[in-house]
Amino acid sequence: PDEESVELEIKFEDIEKMIIDEIDKAKYIIHIAMAWFTNKKIYNALLAKKNQGVTIKLVVLDDEINKKQGLNYDVFETYKMKKFGLYKSNLMHHKFCVIDLKVVLTGSYNWTNAAEFNKENCNKILGREVVETYADKFNDLREEVELDELLF
């Protein structure tokens, strides 16, 4: 699409397949902000891309759901976001992925095994301004984790 246009594809079914297909097309970078990430098929697709030289950066929630699944996030450039706020109960609840600064995948779908059995949605968005907005948000989240690690 040209700089001003936005293309949108909305999925309510076969979401895991769409995500893996988009990961498989990546050539340079994949930036992921995902509250919960326990899906081994998606993880393996990312690992394959990393082994092909694609840069993969991940912001994930630092909680028990992610910890107990046994996926080794540390093979990627990973930023684990702690709960925050007055009572340390607020969550990084994002679910988006930016691929090659050209495509955004976002919606209700967490990259979990359970999501395959829920009523979920995932939108594929192409459009420079939209993609740049998500890329900027990813960088904000990453910097927030880095700052938190420096201070605490």
PDB file of C-alpha atoms in Angstrom, residues 51-143:
ATOM      1  CA  ASN A  51      18.092 -19.095  12.844  1.00  0.00           C
ATOM      2  CA  GLN A  52      17.702 -17.496   9.384  1.00  0.00           C
ATOM      3  CA  GLY A  53      19.054 -14.204  10.732  1.00  0.00           C
ATOM      4  CA  VAL A  54      15.803 -12.360  11.474  1.00  0.00           C
ATOM      5  CA  THR A  55      16.065 -10.089  14.543  1.00  0.00           C
ATOM      6  CA  ILE A  56      13.385 -10.997  17.074  1.00  0.00           C
ATOM      7  CA  LYS A  57      12.554  -8.766  20.026  1.00  0.00           C
ATOM      8  CA  LEU A  58       9.900  -9.729  22.556  1.00  0.00           C
ATOM      9  CA  VAL A  59       8.167  -7.867  25.373  1.00  0.00           C
ATOM     10  CA  VAL A  60       6.290 -10.377  27.508  1.00  0.00           C
ATOM     11  CA  LEU A  61       4.586 -10.284  30.885  1.00  0.00           C
ATOM     12  CA  ASP A  62       6.840 -11.470  33.714  1.00  0.00           C
ATOM     13  CA  ASP A  63       4.354 -13.784  35.418  1.00  0.00           C
ATOM     14  CA  GLU A  64       3.690 -17.407  36.358  1.00  0.00           C
ATOM     15  CA  ILE A  65       1.685 -18.233  33.220  1.00  0.00           C
ATOM     16  CA  ASN A  66       4.659 -17.438  31.004  1.00  0.00           C
ATOM     17  CA  LYS A  67       7.261 -18.873  33.405  1.00  0.00           C
ATOM     18  CA  LYS A  68       5.684 -22.308  33.829  1.00  0.00           C
ATOM     19  CA  GLN A  69       5.322 -23.081  30.106  1.00  0.00           C
ATOM     20  CA  GLY A  70       8.997 -23.794  29.552  1.00  0.00           C
ATOM     21  CA  LEU A  71       9.481 -21.695  26.413  1.00  0.00           C
ATOM     22  CA  ASN A  72      12.998 -20.257  26.403  1.00  0.00           C
ATOM     23  CA  TYR A  73      12.298 -16.599  25.615  1.00  0.00           C
ATOM     24  CA  ASP A  74      15.949 -15.786  26.261  1.00  0.00           C
ATOM     25  CA  VAL A  75      16.951 -17.112  22.831  1.00  0.00           C
ATOM     26  CA  PHE A  76      15.371 -13.863  21.584  1.00  0.00           C
ATOM     27  CA  GLU A  77      16.064 -10.308  22.724  1.00  0.00           C
ATOM     28  CA  THR A  78      13.474 -10.466  25.493  1.00  0.00           C
ATOM     29  CA  TYR A  79      12.147  -7.834  27.859  1.00  0.00           C
ATOM     30  CA  LYS A  80      10.066  -9.173  30.761  1.00  0.00           C
ATOM     31  CA  MET A  81       7.611  -6.584  32.045  1.00  0.00           C
ATOM     32  CA  LYS A  82       6.666  -6.786  35.694  1.00  0.00           C
ATOM     33  CA  LYS A  83       3.265  -5.910  37.096  1.00  0.00           C
ATOM     34  CA  PHE A  84       3.085  -2.237  37.993  1.00  0.00           C
ATOM     35  CA  GLY A  85       0.988   0.390  39.724  1.00  0.00           C
ATOM     36  CA  LEU A  86       0.279   1.116  43.362  1.00  0.00           C
ATOM     37  CA  TYR A  87      -0.610  -2.504  44.207  1.00  0.00           C
ATOM     38  CA  LYS A  88       1.608  -4.126  41.547  1.00  0.00           C
ATOM     39  CA  SER A  89      -1.501  -5.574  39.928  1.00  0.00           C
ATOM     40  CA  ASN A  90      -1.588  -3.680  36.613  1.00  0.00           C
ATOM     41  CA  LEU A  91      -0.550  -5.654  33.534  1.00  0.00           C
ATOM     42  CA  MET A  92       1.095  -5.060  30.193  1.00  0.00           C
ATOM     43  CA  HIS A  93      -1.883  -6.468  28.294  1.00  0.00           C
ATOM     44  CA  HIS A  94      -0.833  -5.783  24.689  1.00  0.00           C
ATOM     45  CA  LYS A  95      -1.150  -8.364  21.957  1.00  0.00           C
ATOM     46  CA  PHE A  96       0.630  -7.131  18.840  1.00  0.00           C
ATOM     47  CA  CYS A  97       3.429  -8.015  16.487  1.00  0.00           C
ATOM     48  CA  VAL A  98       5.252  -5.798  13.977  1.00  0.00           C
ATOM     49  CA  ILE A  99       6.908  -7.598  11.060  1.00  0.00           C
ATOM     50  CA  ASP A 100       9.555  -5.914   8.880  1.00  0.00           C
ATOM     51  CA  LEU A 101       7.985  -2.520   9.712  1.00  0.00           C
ATOM     52  CA  LYS A 102       5.343  -3.389   7.098  1.00  0.00           C
ATOM     53  CA  VAL A 103       2.709  -5.512   8.854  1.00  0.00           C
ATOM     54  CA  VAL A 104       0.993  -5.412  12.245  1.00  0.00           C
ATOM     55  CA  LEU A 105      -0.876  -8.354  13.752  1.00  0.00           C
ATOM     56  CA  THR A 106      -3.108  -7.358  16.664  1.00  0.00           C
ATOM     57  CA  GLY A 107      -6.335  -8.375  18.372  1.00  0.00           C
ATOM     58  CA  SER A 108      -7.661 -10.280  21.357  1.00  0.00           C
ATOM     59  CA  TYR A 109      -5.581 -13.378  20.545  1.00  0.00           C
ATOM     60  CA  ASN A 110      -2.742 -14.086  23.001  1.00  0.00           C
ATOM     61  CA  TRP A 111      -0.112 -16.435  21.637  1.00  0.00           C
ATOM     62  CA  THR A 112      -1.234 -19.203  23.984  1.00  0.00           C
ATOM     63  CA  ASN A 113      -2.462 -22.752  23.663  1.00  0.00           C
ATOM     64  CA  ALA A 114      -5.752 -21.744  25.316  1.00  0.00           C
ATOM     65  CA  ALA A 115      -6.405 -19.068  22.686  1.00  0.00           C
ATOM     66  CA  GLU A 116      -6.953 -21.807  20.122  1.00  0.00           C
ATOM     67  CA  PHE A 117     -10.121 -22.805  22.015  1.00  0.00           C
ATOM     68  CA  ASN A 118     -11.457 -19.306  22.765  1.00  0.00           C
ATOM     69  CA  LYS A 119     -13.515 -16.883  20.702  1.00  0.00           C
ATOM     70  CA  GLU A 120     -10.730 -14.599  19.470  1.00  0.00           C
ATOM     71  CA  ASN A 121      -9.819 -12.174  16.718  1.00  0.00           C
ATOM     72  CA  CYS A 122      -6.621 -11.072  15.050  1.00  0.00           C
ATOM     73  CA  ASN A 123      -6.274  -8.249  12.562  1.00  0.00           C
ATOM     74  CA  LYS A 124      -3.559  -7.979   9.948  1.00  0.00           C
ATOM     75  CA  ILE A 125      -2.892  -4.328   9.168  1.00  0.00           C
ATOM     76  CA  LEU A 126      -0.743  -2.892   6.396  1.00  0.00           C
ATOM     77  CA  GLY A 127      -0.214   0.857   6.356  1.00  0.00           C
ATOM     78  CA  ARG A 128       2.889   2.876   7.092  1.00  0.00           C
ATOM     79  CA  GLU A 129       1.453   5.234   9.715  1.00  0.00           C
ATOM     80  CA  VAL A 130      -0.307   2.444  11.622  1.00  0.00           C
ATOM     81  CA  VAL A 131       2.774   0.223  11.567  1.00  0.00           C
ATOM     82  CA  GLU A 132       5.012   3.083  12.730  1.00  0.00           C
ATOM     83  CA  THR A 133       2.629   3.799  15.625  1.00  0.00           C
ATOM     84  CA  TYR A 134       2.851   0.180  16.806  1.00  0.00           C
ATOM     85  CA  ALA A 135       6.634   0.122  16.311  1.00  0.00           C
ATOM     86  CA  ASP A 136       6.941   3.271  18.439  1.00  0.00           C
ATOM     87  CA  LYS A 137       4.776   1.702  21.156  1.00  0.00           C
ATOM     88  CA  PHE A 138       6.948  -1.416  21.130  1.00  0.00           C
ATOM     89  CA  ASN A 139      10.050   0.732  21.641  1.00  0.00           C
ATOM     90  CA  ASP A 140       8.333   2.601  24.493  1.00  0.00           C
ATOM     91  CA  LEU A 141       7.560  -0.720  26.228  1.00  0.00           C
ATOM     92  CA  ARG A 142      11.105  -1.996  25.721  1.00  0.00           C
ATOM     93  CA  GLU A 143      12.575   1.218  27.130  1.00  0.00           C
TER      94      GLU A 143
END
